[in-house]
Short mmCIF file of C-alpha atoms in Angstrom, two decimals:
data_model
loop_
_atom_site.label_atom_id
_atom_site.label_comp_id
_atom_site.label_asym_id
_atom_site.label_seq_id
_atom_site.Cartn_x
_atom_site.Cartn_y
_atom_site.Cartn_z
CA MET A 1 27.96 -20.15 -3.84
CA ARG A 2 27.50 -18.21 -0.64
CA GLN A 3 25.58 -20.87 1.15
CA ALA A 4 28.27 -23.52 1.46
CA ARG A 5 27.15 -26.38 3.65
CA GLY A 6 28.76 -26.06 7.04
CA GLY A 7 30.30 -22.73 6.01
CA THR A 8 29.70 -19.28 7.41
CA MET A 9 26.29 -17.82 6.69
CA ASN A 10 25.02 -14.25 6.75
CA VAL A 11 21.82 -14.41 8.77
CA VAL A 12 19.33 -11.59 9.30
CA ILE A 13 16.97 -12.05 12.26
CA LEU A 14 13.84 -9.90 12.53
CA GLY A 15 12.61 -9.54 16.11
CA CYS A 16 14.93 -9.46 19.10
CA GLY A 17 12.64 -11.06 21.62
CA ARG A 18 13.61 -14.11 23.66
CA LEU A 19 13.76 -16.39 20.63
CA GLY A 20 15.43 -13.87 18.31
CA ALA A 21 18.12 -13.00 20.86
CA TYR A 22 18.77 -16.64 21.76
CA LEU A 23 19.04 -17.62 18.12
CA ALA A 24 21.36 -14.67 17.38
CA ARG A 25 23.75 -15.69 20.14
CA ARG A 26 23.72 -19.34 19.15
CA LEU A 27 24.35 -18.65 15.48
CA GLN A 28 27.17 -16.29 16.36
CA GLU A 29 28.75 -18.96 18.58
CA GLU A 30 28.66 -21.27 15.59
CA GLY A 31 30.64 -18.71 13.62
CA HIS A 32 27.88 -17.16 11.49
CA ARG A 33 27.56 -13.43 10.81
CA VAL A 34 24.32 -12.27 12.41
CA THR A 35 22.32 -9.05 12.05
CA VAL A 36 19.34 -8.39 14.30
CA ILE A 37 16.45 -6.02 13.54
CA ASP A 38 13.98 -4.73 16.11
CA LYS A 39 11.78 -1.67 16.21
CA ASP A 40 12.70 -1.14 19.87
CA SER A 41 16.42 -0.54 20.53
CA GLY A 42 15.91 -1.64 24.14
CA ALA A 43 15.28 -5.16 22.86
CA PHE A 44 18.96 -5.49 21.95
CA ASN A 45 19.79 -5.72 25.68
CA ARG A 46 18.64 -9.33 25.44
CA LEU A 47 21.64 -10.09 23.23
CA GLY A 48 24.01 -9.62 26.15
CA PRO A 49 27.52 -8.10 26.10
CA GLY A 50 29.08 -10.92 24.07
CA PHE A 51 27.12 -10.22 20.89
CA ASP A 52 29.13 -8.26 18.34
CA GLY A 53 26.84 -8.56 15.30
CA LYS A 54 25.00 -5.69 13.66
CA LYS A 55 21.88 -4.23 15.28
CA VAL A 56 19.38 -2.30 13.18
CA VAL A 57 16.46 -0.35 14.61
CA GLY A 58 13.38 -0.34 12.40
CA THR A 59 10.35 -2.20 11.18
CA GLY A 60 11.04 -5.33 9.19
CA ILE A 61 8.40 -4.76 6.55
CA ASP A 62 10.35 -1.80 5.22
CA GLU A 63 12.60 -2.51 2.25
CA ASP A 64 15.04 0.21 3.29
CA VAL A 65 15.43 -1.18 6.81
CA LEU A 66 16.07 -4.62 5.36
CA ARG A 67 18.70 -3.20 3.00
CA ARG A 68 20.45 -1.50 5.92
CA ALA A 69 20.47 -4.86 7.64
CA GLY A 70 22.34 -6.27 4.68
CA ILE A 71 19.57 -8.48 3.36
CA GLU A 72 21.05 -8.31 -0.13
CA GLN A 73 24.04 -10.32 1.12
CA ALA A 74 22.00 -12.57 3.43
CA ASP A 75 21.95 -16.34 3.07
CA ALA A 76 19.07 -16.69 5.50
CA PHE A 77 16.28 -14.53 6.90
CA VAL A 78 14.37 -15.45 10.05
CA ALA A 79 11.17 -13.57 10.99
CA VAL A 80 10.41 -14.08 14.69
CA THR A 81 8.64 -10.96 15.95
CA ASN A 82 5.62 -11.52 18.17
CA TRP A 83 3.29 -10.47 15.38
CA ASP A 84 2.27 -13.12 12.87
CA ASN A 85 1.24 -10.58 10.26
CA THR A 86 4.56 -8.75 10.43
CA ASN A 87 6.49 -12.01 10.14
CA VAL A 88 4.49 -13.11 7.13
CA MET A 89 4.92 -9.85 5.27
CA ALA A 90 8.63 -9.51 6.09
CA ALA A 91 9.20 -13.09 4.94
CA GLN A 92 7.42 -12.34 1.66
CA VAL A 93 9.64 -9.29 1.11
CA ALA A 94 12.80 -11.30 1.85
CA LYS A 95 11.74 -14.08 -0.46
CA GLU A 96 10.15 -12.25 -3.37
CA ILE A 97 12.19 -9.04 -3.56
CA PHE A 98 15.57 -9.97 -2.17
CA HIS A 99 15.56 -13.64 -3.16
CA VAL A 100 17.12 -14.75 0.10
CA GLY A 101 17.98 -18.46 -0.13
CA ARG A 102 16.39 -19.54 3.14
CA VAL A 103 13.46 -17.68 4.65
CA ILE A 104 11.94 -18.96 7.88
CA CYS A 105 8.84 -17.44 9.42
CA ARG A 106 7.22 -17.99 12.82
CA ILE A 107 3.42 -17.97 12.88
CA TYR A 108 1.63 -18.57 16.19
CA ASP A 109 -1.82 -19.03 14.67
CA HIS A 110 -1.89 -22.57 13.33
CA LEU A 111 -4.66 -21.81 10.82
CA ARG A 112 -2.66 -18.97 9.33
CA GLU A 113 0.47 -21.11 9.40
CA GLU A 114 -1.25 -23.74 7.30
CA VAL A 115 -2.29 -21.15 4.72
CA TYR A 116 1.17 -19.64 4.36
CA ARG A 117 2.93 -22.98 4.27
CA GLY A 118 0.58 -23.75 1.40
CA LEU A 119 1.66 -20.49 -0.24
CA GLY A 120 5.29 -21.65 -0.17
CA LEU A 121 6.73 -20.03 2.94
CA GLU A 122 8.95 -22.05 5.24
CA THR A 123 6.96 -21.68 8.44
CA LEU A 124 6.98 -22.94 11.98
CA CYS A 125 4.14 -22.82 14.44
CA PRO A 126 5.09 -22.86 18.14
CA THR A 127 1.47 -23.58 19.04
CA LEU A 128 1.51 -26.85 17.11
CA LEU A 129 5.05 -27.81 18.13
CA ASP A 130 4.36 -27.18 21.81
CA GLY A 131 0.97 -28.84 21.64
CA ASP A 132 2.39 -31.98 20.07
CA GLN A 133 5.26 -32.02 22.55
CA ILE A 134 3.00 -31.66 25.56
CA GLN A 135 0.66 -34.33 24.23
CA GLN A 136 3.62 -36.70 23.88
CA MET A 137 4.84 -35.87 27.37
CA LEU A 138 1.43 -36.64 28.78
CA ALA A 139 1.26 -39.91 26.85
CA ALA A 140 4.69 -41.08 28.06
CA MET B 1 -29.99 -11.91 -3.13
CA ALA B 2 -28.01 -8.78 -2.34
CA THR B 3 -24.25 -8.86 -2.73
CA PHE B 4 -22.62 -9.61 0.62
CA VAL B 5 -19.52 -7.57 1.39
CA ILE B 6 -17.21 -8.01 4.38
CA ILE B 7 -15.23 -4.91 5.26
CA VAL B 8 -12.25 -5.45 7.54
CA GLY B 9 -11.18 -2.26 9.28
CA GLY B 10 -13.75 0.07 10.79
CA GLY B 11 -11.75 3.29 10.69
CA LYS B 12 -12.86 6.29 8.69
CA VAL B 13 -12.40 4.54 5.34
CA GLY B 14 -14.21 1.38 6.42
CA THR B 15 -17.08 3.22 8.08
CA HIS B 16 -17.62 5.49 5.10
CA LEU B 17 -17.48 2.55 2.70
CA ALA B 18 -19.99 0.66 4.85
CA ALA B 19 -22.39 3.61 4.85
CA VAL B 20 -22.13 4.00 1.06
CA LEU B 21 -22.73 0.28 0.47
CA LEU B 22 -25.66 0.10 2.89
CA GLU B 23 -27.23 3.05 1.12
CA ALA B 24 -26.76 1.23 -2.21
CA GLY B 25 -28.55 -1.85 -0.87
CA PHE B 26 -25.60 -4.18 -0.27
CA ARG B 27 -25.53 -6.63 2.59
CA ILE B 28 -22.45 -5.83 4.65
CA ARG B 29 -20.48 -6.70 7.75
CA VAL B 30 -17.67 -4.66 9.28
CA ILE B 31 -14.94 -6.29 11.38
CA GLU B 32 -13.02 -4.08 13.80
CA GLU B 33 -10.96 -5.01 16.81
CA HIS B 34 -9.95 -1.69 18.34
CA ARG B 35 -12.26 -0.47 21.07
CA SER B 36 -11.34 3.13 20.18
CA GLU B 37 -13.10 2.79 16.81
CA LEU B 38 -16.11 0.87 18.07
CA ALA B 39 -17.96 3.81 19.58
CA ARG B 40 -18.03 5.65 16.25
CA LEU B 41 -18.90 2.47 14.35
CA GLN B 42 -21.82 1.72 16.60
CA ARG B 43 -23.05 5.27 16.28
CA ASP B 44 -22.80 5.39 12.48
CA LEU B 45 -23.88 1.86 11.55
CA PRO B 46 -26.63 -0.57 12.58
CA ALA B 47 -25.41 -2.76 15.46
CA GLU B 48 -26.01 -6.01 13.60
CA VAL B 49 -23.42 -5.29 10.91
CA VAL B 50 -20.48 -4.84 13.30
CA THR B 51 -18.30 -7.78 14.34
CA ILE B 52 -15.75 -7.21 17.08
CA GLY B 53 -12.47 -9.07 16.60
CA ASP B 54 -9.18 -9.51 14.78
CA GLY B 55 -9.85 -9.66 11.03
CA THR B 56 -6.69 -11.69 10.46
CA ASP B 57 -8.04 -14.48 12.66
CA PRO B 58 -9.67 -17.13 10.46
CA LEU B 59 -12.20 -17.91 13.18
CA VAL B 60 -13.32 -14.28 13.34
CA LEU B 61 -13.66 -14.19 9.56
CA GLU B 62 -15.75 -17.35 9.64
CA ALA B 63 -17.98 -15.96 12.36
CA ALA B 64 -18.52 -12.88 10.20
CA GLY B 65 -19.76 -15.14 7.42
CA ILE B 66 -16.79 -15.03 5.05
CA ARG B 67 -17.80 -18.34 3.46
CA GLN B 68 -20.89 -16.60 2.07
CA ALA B 69 -19.13 -13.34 1.16
CA HIS B 70 -19.05 -12.21 -2.45
CA VAL B 71 -16.51 -9.49 -1.76
CA VAL B 72 -13.93 -8.83 0.96
CA ALA B 73 -12.47 -5.34 1.34
CA ALA B 74 -9.38 -5.10 3.57
CA VAL B 75 -9.13 -1.43 4.51
CA THR B 76 -7.23 -1.27 7.80
CA GLY B 77 -4.38 1.19 8.16
CA LEU B 78 -1.76 -1.58 8.28
CA ASP B 79 -0.51 -3.22 5.11
CA GLU B 80 0.65 -6.42 6.83
CA VAL B 81 -2.84 -6.83 8.24
CA ASN B 82 -4.56 -6.10 4.93
CA LEU B 83 -2.35 -8.61 3.12
CA VAL B 84 -3.00 -11.39 5.60
CA ILE B 85 -6.74 -10.74 5.22
CA THR B 86 -6.53 -10.86 1.42
CA SER B 87 -4.55 -14.08 1.31
CA LEU B 88 -6.87 -15.75 3.83
CA ALA B 89 -9.95 -14.53 1.98
CA ARG B 90 -8.71 -15.85 -1.35
CA PHE B 91 -6.78 -18.99 -0.52
CA GLU B 92 -8.47 -20.22 2.64
CA PHE B 93 -12.05 -19.12 2.01
CA GLY B 94 -12.21 -18.76 -1.78
CA VAL B 95 -13.84 -15.32 -1.78
CA PRO B 96 -14.52 -14.39 -5.43
CA ARG B 97 -13.54 -10.71 -5.23
CA VAL B 98 -10.85 -9.34 -2.91
CA ILE B 99 -10.06 -5.65 -2.64
CA ALA B 100 -7.36 -4.08 -0.48
CA ARG B 101 -6.27 -0.66 0.61
CA VAL B 102 -2.56 0.13 0.34
CA ALA B 103 -1.77 2.12 3.47
CA ASN B 104 1.89 2.86 2.73
CA PRO B 105 2.62 3.42 -0.98
CA LYS B 106 6.08 1.86 -0.47
CA ASN B 107 4.33 -1.47 0.05
CA ALA B 108 2.15 -1.28 -3.06
CA TRP B 109 4.24 -3.86 -4.94
CA MET B 110 3.11 -6.56 -2.50
CA PHE B 111 -0.57 -6.22 -3.39
CA THR B 112 -0.59 -8.85 -6.11
CA PRO B 113 -2.80 -11.81 -7.08
CA GLU B 114 -0.22 -14.06 -5.36
CA MET B 115 -1.24 -12.35 -2.11
CA GLY B 116 -4.91 -12.83 -2.95
CA VAL B 117 -5.48 -9.25 -4.12
CA ASP B 118 -7.71 -8.59 -7.14
CA VAL B 119 -7.75 -4.83 -6.80
CA ALA B 120 -5.34 -2.67 -4.77
CA LEU B 121 -6.34 0.87 -3.98
CA ASN B 122 -3.32 3.03 -3.32
CA GLN B 123 -4.83 6.08 -1.67
CA ALA B 124 -1.65 8.11 -1.32
CA ASP B 125 -0.66 7.42 -4.91
CA MET B 126 -4.08 8.34 -6.26
CA MET B 127 -4.08 11.56 -4.24
CA ALA B 128 -0.57 12.41 -5.39
CA HIS B 129 -1.52 11.96 -9.04
CA LEU B 130 -4.70 13.99 -8.68
CA ILE B 131 -2.80 16.78 -6.98
CA ALA B 132 -0.05 16.68 -9.59
CA GLU B 133 -2.70 16.88 -12.28
CA GLU B 134 -4.27 19.91 -10.63
CA MET B 135 -0.84 21.53 -10.50
CA SER B 136 0.07 20.76 -14.08
CA LEU B 137 -0.15 24.35 -15.21
CA GLY B 138 1.64 25.41 -18.33
CA ASP B 139 1.31 22.05 -20.06
CA MET B 140 -0.56 22.37 -23.29
CA VAL B 141 -3.03 19.58 -23.98
CA THR B 142 -4.32 18.79 -27.46
CA LEU B 143 -8.06 18.22 -27.24
CA LEU B 144 -8.76 17.66 -30.91
CA ASN B 145 -6.85 17.41 -34.18
CA LEU B 146 -8.58 18.79 -37.28
CA ARG B 147 -7.82 18.24 -40.98
CA LYS B 148 -5.42 15.35 -40.31
CA GLY B 149 -3.61 17.27 -37.64
CA GLN B 150 -3.16 20.47 -39.65
CA TYR B 151 -5.08 22.38 -37.00
CA SER B 152 -5.54 21.63 -33.32
CA LEU B 153 -7.88 22.57 -30.56
CA VAL B 154 -5.62 22.91 -27.54
CA ALA B 155 -6.04 23.79 -23.88
CA GLU B 156 -3.59 25.32 -21.49
CA LYS B 157 -3.87 26.72 -17.98
CA VAL B 158 -2.54 30.19 -17.26
CA VAL B 159 0.39 29.86 -14.86
CA PRO B 160 0.33 32.34 -11.95
CA GLY B 161 3.18 34.75 -12.50
CA SER B 162 3.32 34.20 -16.26
CA VAL B 163 3.60 37.11 -18.70
CA VAL B 164 0.02 36.74 -19.94
CA ALA B 165 -1.64 36.64 -16.50
CA GLY B 166 -3.36 39.98 -16.00
CA LYS B 167 -3.12 40.98 -19.66
CA ALA B 168 -6.03 41.69 -21.98
CA LEU B 169 -6.19 39.38 -24.99
CA ARG B 170 -5.67 42.23 -27.46
CA ASP B 171 -2.35 43.02 -25.78
CA ILE B 172 -1.04 39.47 -26.07
CA ASP B 173 1.20 38.79 -29.03
CA LEU B 174 -0.39 35.56 -30.29
CA PRO B 175 0.79 33.65 -33.36
CA ASP B 176 -1.12 34.82 -36.48
CA ALA B 177 -2.82 31.48 -37.25
CA CYS B 178 -4.38 31.23 -33.81
CA ARG B 179 -7.67 32.12 -32.23
CA ILE B 180 -8.60 31.89 -28.56
CA VAL B 181 -12.08 30.39 -28.67
CA ALA B 182 -13.01 29.95 -25.04
CA ILE B 183 -11.81 30.50 -21.51
CA ILE B 184 -12.95 28.30 -18.65
CA ARG B 185 -12.76 30.32 -15.46
CA GLN B 186 -13.68 28.55 -12.18
CA GLY B 187 -15.69 26.04 -14.15
CA GLU B 188 -17.64 28.69 -16.07
CA LEU B 189 -17.38 29.49 -19.77
CA VAL B 190 -16.12 32.96 -20.61
CA VAL B 191 -16.55 34.00 -24.25
CA PRO B 192 -13.33 35.82 -25.05
CA HIS B 193 -13.12 39.32 -26.46
CA GLY B 194 -10.21 41.63 -27.02
CA ASP B 195 -10.69 43.24 -23.64
CA THR B 196 -10.97 39.95 -21.72
CA VAL B 197 -8.19 39.87 -19.13
CA LEU B 198 -6.54 36.48 -18.51
CA GLN B 199 -6.37 35.41 -14.91
CA PRO B 200 -4.15 32.81 -13.26
CA VAL B 201 -5.40 29.20 -13.66
CA ASP B 202 -7.84 30.21 -16.41
CA GLU B 203 -8.08 27.34 -18.86
CA VAL B 204 -7.53 28.78 -22.31
CA LEU B 205 -8.93 26.88 -25.29
CA ALA B 206 -7.41 27.86 -28.60
CA LEU B 207 -7.69 26.83 -32.21
CA VAL B 208 -4.23 26.93 -33.72
CA ARG B 209 -2.37 25.86 -36.82
CA ALA B 210 -0.38 22.85 -35.65
CA ALA B 211 2.88 24.38 -36.81
CA GLN B 212 2.31 27.31 -34.46
CA ALA B 213 1.18 25.35 -31.40
CA ALA B 214 4.64 25.43 -29.86
CA LYS B 215 4.80 29.20 -30.30
CA LEU B 216 1.39 29.55 -28.63
CA ALA B 217 2.57 27.35 -25.75
CA ALA B 218 5.64 29.55 -25.36
CA VAL B 219 3.51 32.71 -25.22
CA LEU B 220 1.01 31.31 -22.70
CA GLY B 221 3.66 29.56 -20.60
CA ALA B 222 6.30 32.32 -20.52
CA ASN B 223 7.29 33.29 -17.01
CA ALA B 224 7.43 36.92 -16.01
CA GLU B 225 10.88 38.20 -15.04
CA VAL B 226 11.32 38.04 -11.30
CA PRO B 227 11.98 41.62 -10.22
#
């Protein structure tokens, strides 16, 4: 069982934007093995000098790119590019083809998020999360 | 009432499809978001059928009338976009017939009913097979078996550079139980005589005793020695 609770996980993160880079650093600090994919190699600068995980340049909806990123050994796959459609498709590939145990997918559009949650993807929608949070802050 | 088709993607494929469907009397709407394509769309299609916007946005799809659509065709050049459209069309809007274009043949496996796709059209794959078919010279095809397979009507294309290309029929050493009955040259029938000269890519139709078909194939398919 690769995915021992509290043990070390192999995590592949698609999209090295602010969220992807932050998550990569945090997971590495917790002792996990992290690989980051981005189509723009310049995006890896966000990881900072302390990051020693693998960096793969390429698009995340390509099976070969995902293989190079070690998705076959991954315990978790996180799709957090800025493009909902890319995240959805990459998550489907990770789940259906590579049978990654945990697949998490960011979708900004809350209508689309609802649909794909219904289709069995583990999704999160920053628009809804932020909206709820702000509403609560205003109510407090 | 005419069948209502929503086409997402107003590139060359989408525009051509729209024109064909309009001509055939369908009711259509084309959704396109890129300004660069809009000029051509507006020139080639009536203004009222074009919706400007992102076809993966459920609100844009609703504005285009997807709840009344009988068919959705997702024909953008991006597979991730086409697949989001198909799954929204099927699972969010219940469109009865969903058709998608596969832009990159590597992604074809994703175009399944689970993604809302009824029919996936893999352009590159179709082209590749058609081209391969056109190139399949030297393969003998059996058109008809006679007398329980004792005799066959076969067809074979003359390979450029083969021994028989450029030879008159009377000079070709055919098996004895074999008769060349027709030659199709550039789509036209040529009735063969002894002095008919075979040309590359001629389609040769022959009646042959089944036992000698392999020998005939060897004669027609033999490559000339490279000097």
